[in-house]
mmCIF file of C-alpha atoms and ligand atoms in Angstrom:
data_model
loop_
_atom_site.group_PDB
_atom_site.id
_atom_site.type_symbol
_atom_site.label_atom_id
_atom_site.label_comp_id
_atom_site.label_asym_id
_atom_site.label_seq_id
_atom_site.Cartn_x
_atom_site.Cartn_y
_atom_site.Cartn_z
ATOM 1 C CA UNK B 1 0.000 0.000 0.000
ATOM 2 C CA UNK B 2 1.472 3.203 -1.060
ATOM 3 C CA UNK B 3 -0.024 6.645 1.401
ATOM 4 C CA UNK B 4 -1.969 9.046 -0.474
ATOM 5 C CA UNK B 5 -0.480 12.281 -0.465
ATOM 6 C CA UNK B 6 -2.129 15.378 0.506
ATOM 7 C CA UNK B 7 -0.999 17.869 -1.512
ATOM 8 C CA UNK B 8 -1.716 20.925 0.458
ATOM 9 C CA UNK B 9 -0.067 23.246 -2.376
ATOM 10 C CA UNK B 10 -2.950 22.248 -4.790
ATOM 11 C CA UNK B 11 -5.821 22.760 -2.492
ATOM 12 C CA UNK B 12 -4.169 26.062 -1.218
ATOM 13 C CA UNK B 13 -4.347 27.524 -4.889
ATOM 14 C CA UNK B 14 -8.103 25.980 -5.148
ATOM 15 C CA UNK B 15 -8.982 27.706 -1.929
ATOM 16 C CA UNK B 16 -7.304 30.930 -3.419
ATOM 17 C CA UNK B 17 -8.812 30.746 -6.818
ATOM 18 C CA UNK B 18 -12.528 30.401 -5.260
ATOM 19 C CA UNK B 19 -11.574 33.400 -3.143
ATOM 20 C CA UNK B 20 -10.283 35.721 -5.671
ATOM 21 C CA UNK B 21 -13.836 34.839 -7.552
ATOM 22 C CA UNK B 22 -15.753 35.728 -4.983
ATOM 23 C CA UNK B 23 -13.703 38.984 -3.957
ATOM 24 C CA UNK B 24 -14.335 40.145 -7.449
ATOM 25 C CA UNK B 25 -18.016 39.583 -6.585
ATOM 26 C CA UNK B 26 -17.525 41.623 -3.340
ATOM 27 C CA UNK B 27 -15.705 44.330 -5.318
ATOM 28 C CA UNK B 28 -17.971 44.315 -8.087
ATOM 29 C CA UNK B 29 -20.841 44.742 -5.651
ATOM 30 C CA UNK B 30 -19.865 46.897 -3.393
ATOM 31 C CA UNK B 31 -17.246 49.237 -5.427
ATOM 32 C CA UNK B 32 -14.574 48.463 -3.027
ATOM 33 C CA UNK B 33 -12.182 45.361 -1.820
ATOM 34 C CA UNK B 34 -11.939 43.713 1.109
ATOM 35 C CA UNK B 35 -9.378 44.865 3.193
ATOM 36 C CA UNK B 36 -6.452 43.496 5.816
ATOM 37 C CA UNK B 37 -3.966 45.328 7.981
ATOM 38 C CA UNK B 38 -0.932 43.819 8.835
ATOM 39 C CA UNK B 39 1.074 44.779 12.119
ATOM 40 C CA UNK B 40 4.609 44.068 12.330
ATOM 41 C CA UNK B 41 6.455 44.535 15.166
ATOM 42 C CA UNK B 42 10.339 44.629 15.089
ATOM 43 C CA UNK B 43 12.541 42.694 13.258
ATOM 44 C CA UNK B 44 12.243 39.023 13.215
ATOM 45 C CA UNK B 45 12.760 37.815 9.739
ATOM 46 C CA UNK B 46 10.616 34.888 10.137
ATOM 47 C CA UNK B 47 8.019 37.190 10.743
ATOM 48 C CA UNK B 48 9.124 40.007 7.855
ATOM 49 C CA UNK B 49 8.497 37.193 5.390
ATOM 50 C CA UNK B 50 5.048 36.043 6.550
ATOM 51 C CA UNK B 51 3.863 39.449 6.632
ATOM 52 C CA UNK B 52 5.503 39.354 3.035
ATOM 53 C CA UNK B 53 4.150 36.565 1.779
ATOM 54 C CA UNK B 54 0.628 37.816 3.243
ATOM 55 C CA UNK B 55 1.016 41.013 1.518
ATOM 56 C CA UNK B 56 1.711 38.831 -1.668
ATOM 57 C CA UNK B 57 -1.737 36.998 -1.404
ATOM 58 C CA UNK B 58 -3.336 40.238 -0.979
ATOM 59 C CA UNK B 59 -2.170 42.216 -4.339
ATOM 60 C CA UNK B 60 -3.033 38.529 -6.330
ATOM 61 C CA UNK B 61 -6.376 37.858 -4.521
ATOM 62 C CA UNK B 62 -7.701 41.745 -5.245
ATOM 63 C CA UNK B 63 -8.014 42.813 -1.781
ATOM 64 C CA UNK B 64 -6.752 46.103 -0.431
ATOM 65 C CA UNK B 65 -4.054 45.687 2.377
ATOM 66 C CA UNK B 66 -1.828 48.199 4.743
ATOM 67 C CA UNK B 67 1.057 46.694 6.613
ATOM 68 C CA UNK B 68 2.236 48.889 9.481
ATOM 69 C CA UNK B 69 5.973 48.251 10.567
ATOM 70 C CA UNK B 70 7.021 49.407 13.982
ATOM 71 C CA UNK B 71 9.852 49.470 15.692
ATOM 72 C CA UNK B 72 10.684 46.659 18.385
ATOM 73 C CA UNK B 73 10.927 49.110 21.159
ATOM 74 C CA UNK B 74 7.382 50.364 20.164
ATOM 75 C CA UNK B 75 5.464 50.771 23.496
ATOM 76 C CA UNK B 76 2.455 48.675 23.971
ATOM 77 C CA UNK B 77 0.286 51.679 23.950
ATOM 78 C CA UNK B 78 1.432 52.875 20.440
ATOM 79 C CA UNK B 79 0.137 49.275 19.657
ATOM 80 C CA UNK B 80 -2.906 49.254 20.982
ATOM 81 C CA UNK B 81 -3.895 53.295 19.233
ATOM 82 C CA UNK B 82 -2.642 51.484 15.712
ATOM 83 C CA UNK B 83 -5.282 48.603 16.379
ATOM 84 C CA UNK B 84 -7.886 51.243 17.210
ATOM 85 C CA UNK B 85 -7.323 52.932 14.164
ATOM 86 C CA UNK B 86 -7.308 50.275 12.372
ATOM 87 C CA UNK B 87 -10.650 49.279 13.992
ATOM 88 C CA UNK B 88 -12.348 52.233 13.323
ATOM 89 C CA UNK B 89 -10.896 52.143 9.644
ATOM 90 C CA UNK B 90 -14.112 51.042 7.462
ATOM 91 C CA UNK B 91 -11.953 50.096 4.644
ATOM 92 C CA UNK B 92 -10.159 47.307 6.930
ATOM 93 C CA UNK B 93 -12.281 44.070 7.154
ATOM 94 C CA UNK B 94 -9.132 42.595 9.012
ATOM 95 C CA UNK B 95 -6.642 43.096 11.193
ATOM 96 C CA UNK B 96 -3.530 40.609 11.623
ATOM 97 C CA UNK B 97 -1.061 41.226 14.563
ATOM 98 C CA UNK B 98 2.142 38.860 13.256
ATOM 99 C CA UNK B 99 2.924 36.519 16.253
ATOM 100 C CA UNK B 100 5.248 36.325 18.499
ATOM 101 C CA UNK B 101 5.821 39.858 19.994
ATOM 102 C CA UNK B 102 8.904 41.163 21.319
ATOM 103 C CA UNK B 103 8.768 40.457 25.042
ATOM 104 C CA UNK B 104 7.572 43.701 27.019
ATOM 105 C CA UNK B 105 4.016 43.493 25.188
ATOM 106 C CA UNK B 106 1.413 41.410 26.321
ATOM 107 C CA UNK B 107 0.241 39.390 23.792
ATOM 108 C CA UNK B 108 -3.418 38.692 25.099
ATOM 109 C CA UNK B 109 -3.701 42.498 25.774
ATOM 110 C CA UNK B 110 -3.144 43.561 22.018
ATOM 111 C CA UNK B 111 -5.130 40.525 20.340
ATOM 112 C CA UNK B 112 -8.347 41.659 22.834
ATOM 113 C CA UNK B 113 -7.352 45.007 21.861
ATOM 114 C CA UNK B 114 -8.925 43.801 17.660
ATOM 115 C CA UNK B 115 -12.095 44.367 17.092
ATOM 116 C CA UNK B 116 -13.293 40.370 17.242
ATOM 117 C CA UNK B 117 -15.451 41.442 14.080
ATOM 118 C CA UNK B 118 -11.558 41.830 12.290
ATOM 119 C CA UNK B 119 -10.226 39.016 14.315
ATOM 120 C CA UNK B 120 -9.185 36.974 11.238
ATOM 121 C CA UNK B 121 -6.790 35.148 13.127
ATOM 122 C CA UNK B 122 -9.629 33.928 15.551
ATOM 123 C CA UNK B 123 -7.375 34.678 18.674
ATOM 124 C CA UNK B 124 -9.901 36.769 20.371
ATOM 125 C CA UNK B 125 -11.578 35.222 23.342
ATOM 126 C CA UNK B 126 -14.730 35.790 22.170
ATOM 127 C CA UNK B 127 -14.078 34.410 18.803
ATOM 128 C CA UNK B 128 -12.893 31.321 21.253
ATOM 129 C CA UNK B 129 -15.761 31.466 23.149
ATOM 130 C CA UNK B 130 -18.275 30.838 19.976
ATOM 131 C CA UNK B 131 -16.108 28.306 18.223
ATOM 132 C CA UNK B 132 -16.245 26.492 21.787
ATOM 133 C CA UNK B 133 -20.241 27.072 21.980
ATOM 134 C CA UNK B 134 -20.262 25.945 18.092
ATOM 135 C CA UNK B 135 -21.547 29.593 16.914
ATOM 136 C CA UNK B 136 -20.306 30.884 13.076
ATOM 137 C CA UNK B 137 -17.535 32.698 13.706
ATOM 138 C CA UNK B 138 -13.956 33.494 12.523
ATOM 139 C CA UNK B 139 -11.860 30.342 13.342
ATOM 140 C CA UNK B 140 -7.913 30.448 13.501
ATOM 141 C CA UNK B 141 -6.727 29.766 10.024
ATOM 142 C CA UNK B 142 -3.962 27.172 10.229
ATOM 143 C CA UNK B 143 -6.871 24.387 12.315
ATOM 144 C CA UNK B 144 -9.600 25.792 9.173
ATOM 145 C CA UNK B 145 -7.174 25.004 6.976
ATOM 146 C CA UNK B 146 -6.219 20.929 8.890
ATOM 147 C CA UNK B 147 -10.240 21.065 8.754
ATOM 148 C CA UNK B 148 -10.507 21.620 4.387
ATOM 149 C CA UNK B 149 -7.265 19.481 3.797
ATOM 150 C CA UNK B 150 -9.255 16.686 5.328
ATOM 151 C CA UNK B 151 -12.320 17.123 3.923
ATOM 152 C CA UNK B 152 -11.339 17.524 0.756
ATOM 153 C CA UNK B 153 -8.850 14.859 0.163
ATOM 154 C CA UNK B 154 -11.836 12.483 0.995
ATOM 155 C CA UNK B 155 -10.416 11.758 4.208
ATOM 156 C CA UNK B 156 -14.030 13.199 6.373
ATOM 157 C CA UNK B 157 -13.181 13.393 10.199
ATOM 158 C CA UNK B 158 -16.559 12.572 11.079
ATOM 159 C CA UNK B 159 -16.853 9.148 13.504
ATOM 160 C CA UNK B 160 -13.071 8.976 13.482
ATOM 161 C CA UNK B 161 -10.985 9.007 16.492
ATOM 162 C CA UNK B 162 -8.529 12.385 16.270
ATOM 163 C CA UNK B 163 -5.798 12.413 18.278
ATOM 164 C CA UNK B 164 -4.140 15.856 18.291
ATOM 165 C CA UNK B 165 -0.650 16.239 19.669
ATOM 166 C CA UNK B 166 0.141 19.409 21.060
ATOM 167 C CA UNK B 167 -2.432 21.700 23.182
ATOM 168 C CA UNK B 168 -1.050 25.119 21.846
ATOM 169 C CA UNK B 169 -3.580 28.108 21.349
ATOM 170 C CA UNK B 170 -2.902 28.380 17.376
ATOM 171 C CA UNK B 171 -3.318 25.038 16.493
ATOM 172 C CA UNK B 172 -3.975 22.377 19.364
ATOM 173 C CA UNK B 173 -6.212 23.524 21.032
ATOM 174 C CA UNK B 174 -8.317 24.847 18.119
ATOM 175 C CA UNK B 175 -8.203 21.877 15.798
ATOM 176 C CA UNK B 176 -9.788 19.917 19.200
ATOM 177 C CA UNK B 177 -12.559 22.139 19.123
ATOM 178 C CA UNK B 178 -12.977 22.937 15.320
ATOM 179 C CA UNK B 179 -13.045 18.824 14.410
ATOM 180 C CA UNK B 180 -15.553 18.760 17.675
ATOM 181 C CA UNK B 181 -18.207 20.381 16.562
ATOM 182 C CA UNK B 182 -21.794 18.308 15.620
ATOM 183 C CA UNK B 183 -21.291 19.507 11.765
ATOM 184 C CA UNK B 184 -20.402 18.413 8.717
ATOM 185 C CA UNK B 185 -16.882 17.703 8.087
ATOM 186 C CA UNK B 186 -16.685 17.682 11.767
ATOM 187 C CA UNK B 187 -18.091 15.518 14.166
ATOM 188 C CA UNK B 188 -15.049 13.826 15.454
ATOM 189 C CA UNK B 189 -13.994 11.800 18.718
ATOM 190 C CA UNK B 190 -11.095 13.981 19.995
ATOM 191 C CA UNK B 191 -8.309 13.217 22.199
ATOM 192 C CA UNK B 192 -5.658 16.124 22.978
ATOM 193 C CA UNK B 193 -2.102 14.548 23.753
ATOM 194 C CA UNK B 194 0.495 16.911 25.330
ATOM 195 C CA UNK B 195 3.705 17.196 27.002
ATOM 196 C CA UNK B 196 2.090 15.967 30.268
ATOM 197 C CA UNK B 197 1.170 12.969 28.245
ATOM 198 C CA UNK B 198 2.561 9.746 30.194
ATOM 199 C CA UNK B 199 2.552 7.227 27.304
ATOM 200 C CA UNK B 200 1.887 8.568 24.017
ATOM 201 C CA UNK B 201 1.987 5.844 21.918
ATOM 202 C CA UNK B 202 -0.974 4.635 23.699
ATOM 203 C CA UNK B 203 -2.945 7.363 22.373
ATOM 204 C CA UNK B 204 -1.395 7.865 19.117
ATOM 205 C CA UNK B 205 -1.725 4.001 18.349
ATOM 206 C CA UNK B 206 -5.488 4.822 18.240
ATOM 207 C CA UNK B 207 -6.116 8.002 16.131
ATOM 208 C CA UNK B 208 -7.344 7.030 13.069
ATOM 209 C CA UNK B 209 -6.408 10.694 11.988
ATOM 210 C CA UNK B 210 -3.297 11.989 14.057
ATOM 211 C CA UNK B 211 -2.621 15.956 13.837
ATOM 212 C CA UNK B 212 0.775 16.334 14.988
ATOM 213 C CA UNK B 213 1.827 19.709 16.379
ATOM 214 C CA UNK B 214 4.444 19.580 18.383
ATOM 215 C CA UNK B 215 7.416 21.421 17.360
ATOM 216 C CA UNK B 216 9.909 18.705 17.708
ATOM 217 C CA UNK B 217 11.402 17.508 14.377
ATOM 218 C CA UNK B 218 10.693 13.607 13.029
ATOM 219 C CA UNK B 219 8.626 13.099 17.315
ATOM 220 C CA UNK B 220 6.268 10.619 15.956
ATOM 221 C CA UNK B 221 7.698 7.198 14.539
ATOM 222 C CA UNK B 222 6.552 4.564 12.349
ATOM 223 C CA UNK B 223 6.270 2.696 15.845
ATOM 224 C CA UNK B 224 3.942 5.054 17.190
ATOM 225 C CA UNK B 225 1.189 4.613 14.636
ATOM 226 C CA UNK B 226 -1.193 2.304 13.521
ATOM 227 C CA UNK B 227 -1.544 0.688 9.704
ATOM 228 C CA UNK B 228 -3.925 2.988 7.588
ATOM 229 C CA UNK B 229 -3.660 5.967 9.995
ATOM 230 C CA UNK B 230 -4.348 9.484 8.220
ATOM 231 C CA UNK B 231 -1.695 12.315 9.247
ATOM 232 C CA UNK B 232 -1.578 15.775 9.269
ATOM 233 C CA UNK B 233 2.100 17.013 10.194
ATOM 234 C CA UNK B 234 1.581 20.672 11.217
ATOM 235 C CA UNK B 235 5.446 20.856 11.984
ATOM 236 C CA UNK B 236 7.994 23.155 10.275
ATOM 237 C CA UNK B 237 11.564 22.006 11.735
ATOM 238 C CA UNK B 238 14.736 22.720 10.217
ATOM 239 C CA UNK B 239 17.204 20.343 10.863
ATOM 240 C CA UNK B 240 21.029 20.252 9.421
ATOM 241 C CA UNK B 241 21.324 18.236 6.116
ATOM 242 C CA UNK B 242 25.258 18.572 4.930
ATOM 243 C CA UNK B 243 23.886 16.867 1.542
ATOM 244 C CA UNK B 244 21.747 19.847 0.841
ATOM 245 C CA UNK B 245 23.371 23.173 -0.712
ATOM 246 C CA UNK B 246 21.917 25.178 2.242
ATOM 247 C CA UNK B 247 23.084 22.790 4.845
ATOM 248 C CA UNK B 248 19.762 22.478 6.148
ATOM 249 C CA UNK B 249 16.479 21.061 5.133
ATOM 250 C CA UNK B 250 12.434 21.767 6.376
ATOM 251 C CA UNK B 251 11.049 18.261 8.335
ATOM 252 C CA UNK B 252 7.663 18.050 10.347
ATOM 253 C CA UNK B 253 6.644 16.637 13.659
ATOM 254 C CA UNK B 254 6.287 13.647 11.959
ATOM 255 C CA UNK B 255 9.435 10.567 10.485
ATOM 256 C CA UNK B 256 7.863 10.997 7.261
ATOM 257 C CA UNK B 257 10.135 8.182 5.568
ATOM 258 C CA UNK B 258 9.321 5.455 8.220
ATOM 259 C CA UNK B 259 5.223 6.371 8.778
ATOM 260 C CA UNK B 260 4.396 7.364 5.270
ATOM 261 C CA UNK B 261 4.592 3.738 3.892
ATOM 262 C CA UNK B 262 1.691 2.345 6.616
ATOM 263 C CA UNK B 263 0.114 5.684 6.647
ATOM 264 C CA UNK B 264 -3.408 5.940 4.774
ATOM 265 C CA UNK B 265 -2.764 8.978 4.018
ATOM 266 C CA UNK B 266 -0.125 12.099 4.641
ATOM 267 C CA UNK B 267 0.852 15.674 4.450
ATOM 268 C CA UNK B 268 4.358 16.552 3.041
ATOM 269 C CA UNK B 269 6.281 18.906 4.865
ATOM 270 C CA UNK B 270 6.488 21.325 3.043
ATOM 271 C CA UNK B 271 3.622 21.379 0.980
ATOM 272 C CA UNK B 272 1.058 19.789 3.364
ATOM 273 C CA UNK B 273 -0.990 22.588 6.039
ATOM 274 C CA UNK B 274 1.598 25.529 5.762
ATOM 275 C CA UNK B 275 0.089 26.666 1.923
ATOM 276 C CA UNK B 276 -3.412 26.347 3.656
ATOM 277 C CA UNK B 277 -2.533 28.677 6.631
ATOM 278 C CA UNK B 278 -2.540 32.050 4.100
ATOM 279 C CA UNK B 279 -5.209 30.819 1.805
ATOM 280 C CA UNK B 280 -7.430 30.330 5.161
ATOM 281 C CA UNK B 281 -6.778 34.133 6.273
ATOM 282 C CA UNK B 282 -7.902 34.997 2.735
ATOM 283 C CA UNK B 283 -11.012 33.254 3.254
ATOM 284 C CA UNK B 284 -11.679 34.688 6.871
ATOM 285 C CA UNK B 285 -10.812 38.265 5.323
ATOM 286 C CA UNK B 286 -13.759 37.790 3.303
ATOM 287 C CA UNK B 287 -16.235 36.715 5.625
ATOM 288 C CA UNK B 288 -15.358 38.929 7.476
ATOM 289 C CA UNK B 289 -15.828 42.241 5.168
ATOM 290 C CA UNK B 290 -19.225 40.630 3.551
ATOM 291 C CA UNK B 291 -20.582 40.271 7.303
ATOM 292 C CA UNK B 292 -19.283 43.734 8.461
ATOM 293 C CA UNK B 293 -21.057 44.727 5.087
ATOM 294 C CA UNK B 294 -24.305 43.126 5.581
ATOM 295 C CA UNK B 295 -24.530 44.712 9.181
ATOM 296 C CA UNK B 296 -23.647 48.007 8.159
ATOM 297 C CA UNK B 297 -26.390 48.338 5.723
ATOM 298 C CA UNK B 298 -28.913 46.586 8.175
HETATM 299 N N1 GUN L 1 2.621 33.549 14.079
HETATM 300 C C1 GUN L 1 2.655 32.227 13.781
HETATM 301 N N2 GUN L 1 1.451 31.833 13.325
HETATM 302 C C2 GUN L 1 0.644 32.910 13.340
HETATM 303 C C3 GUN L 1 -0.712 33.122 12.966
HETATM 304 O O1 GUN L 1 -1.443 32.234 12.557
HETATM 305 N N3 GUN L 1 -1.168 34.400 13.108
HETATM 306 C C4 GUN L 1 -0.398 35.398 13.596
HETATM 307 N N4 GUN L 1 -0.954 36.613 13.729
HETATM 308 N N5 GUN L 1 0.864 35.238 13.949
HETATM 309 C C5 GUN L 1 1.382 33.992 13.816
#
């Protein structure tokens, strides 16, 4: 048996395309785009090029964006006013606060600082809150996007037994609750496995879909799994590889070589959830300016 592959590239760019459709709809109907404001605070290049990349998406998906670059020793308060202006923009539909922030800022102050209506990252608590209580809301994009790459590689979570690895607010934690819900392309048993986890290979031996999302390169072994398991490796590791011209290569949570060949199906890293993670936001930008639209004219 050879593991189907799930090529997260190619759904990305379907995800995209319907999006840039239906922004041209939005556009078209409303004689302006959907908008997203970046905030970028100091100078992590891991961050620079996310809020690059995200930038990127915007100009070829036809929405309007703004990316504000401050300074690392930017005060919290100077946050904060940008978010407020931002919030009181009507041409922003979302507002994006790049992760992590240098140290002196509280994190949970600035993201309850966003208006949860332009929460596209779903990090709000109340945007928590209703994805916990299973009300429509904004969910955080990289667990939407596990969510669609399982879905529509045929692999439907519904009646299986998820085990998610990891209990982080991004992704762990989220993906528990998203695959939860009574819904369509839901409607999972869920197990959360974490550092405080005893013997994991008791859990992971059962998931008929494991979501790894650990941040340890190669963690879960061929060992650790059962025959015909589905995986979704959320990890991005870099890890030295003297045969490579860069000395060093991208490898997920998850031995790829050793589980892929009993796996049902698996997500290449990279290629596998990181693509989905943008197209998501795109998506959430969306709903979010056609329901900030709606109410407005109610
Ligand atoms: N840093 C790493 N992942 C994310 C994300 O999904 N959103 C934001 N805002 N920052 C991040």
């Amino acid at each position: 048996m050879s593991a189907q592959i799930i090529d997260g590239k190619k759904i990305a760019e379907d995800i995209r395309a319907e999006v840039k459709r239906d922004a041209a709809a939005f556009t078209a109907a409303r004689g302006f785009p959907p908008g997203l404001a970046f905030i970028l605070v100091g100078d992590n290049p891991a961050s620079q090029s996310y809020v690059r990349s995200k930038g990127k998406a915007c100009a070829e998906l036809g929405f309007h964006s703004v990316t504000e670059t401050m300074p690392t020793d930017t005060s919290e308060a100077d946050v904060l006013r940008k978010i407020e202006e931002f919030n009181q923009d009507r041409n922003i539909h979302g507002i994006l606060v790049q992760l992590p922030l240098p140290k002196k800022i509280n994190e949970q102050n600035v993201i309850q600082a966003i208006d949860p209506h332009k929460d596209v990252d779903g990090f709000h608590p109340f945007n928590v809150g209703q994805l916990v209580i299973g009300e429509e809301t904004l969910f955080p994009c990289t667990p939407a996007g596990i969510q669609e790459l399982l879905v529509r590689s045929g692999n439907d979570p519904s009646g299986k037994h998820v085990v998610v690895v990891g209990r982080s607010n991004i992704v762990g934690k989220p993906i528990a609750n998203i695959l939860l819900q009574k819904k369509p392309g839901a409607n999972a048993v869920v197990t959360i496995a974490h550092t405080g986890t005893k013997d994991l290979t008791l859990f992971t031996k059962s998931a008929d879909i494991l979501i790894a999302a650990i941040g340890r390169a190669k963690a879960i072994t061929r060992e650790m799994v059962r025959e015909g398991v589905v995986v979704i490796d959320v990890g991005i590791n870099r890890i030295e590889d003297p045969s490579s011209p860069k000395g060093s290569r991208l490898v997920g949570d998850v031995d790829f070589d050793s589980v892929a060949p009993i796996a049902k199906a698996i997500t290449p890293v990279p290629g596998g959830v990181g693509p989905m993670t943008i197209a998501m936001l795109m998506k959430n930008t969306l709903k979010a300016a056609e329901r900030q639209e709606v109410s407005r004219k109610a």
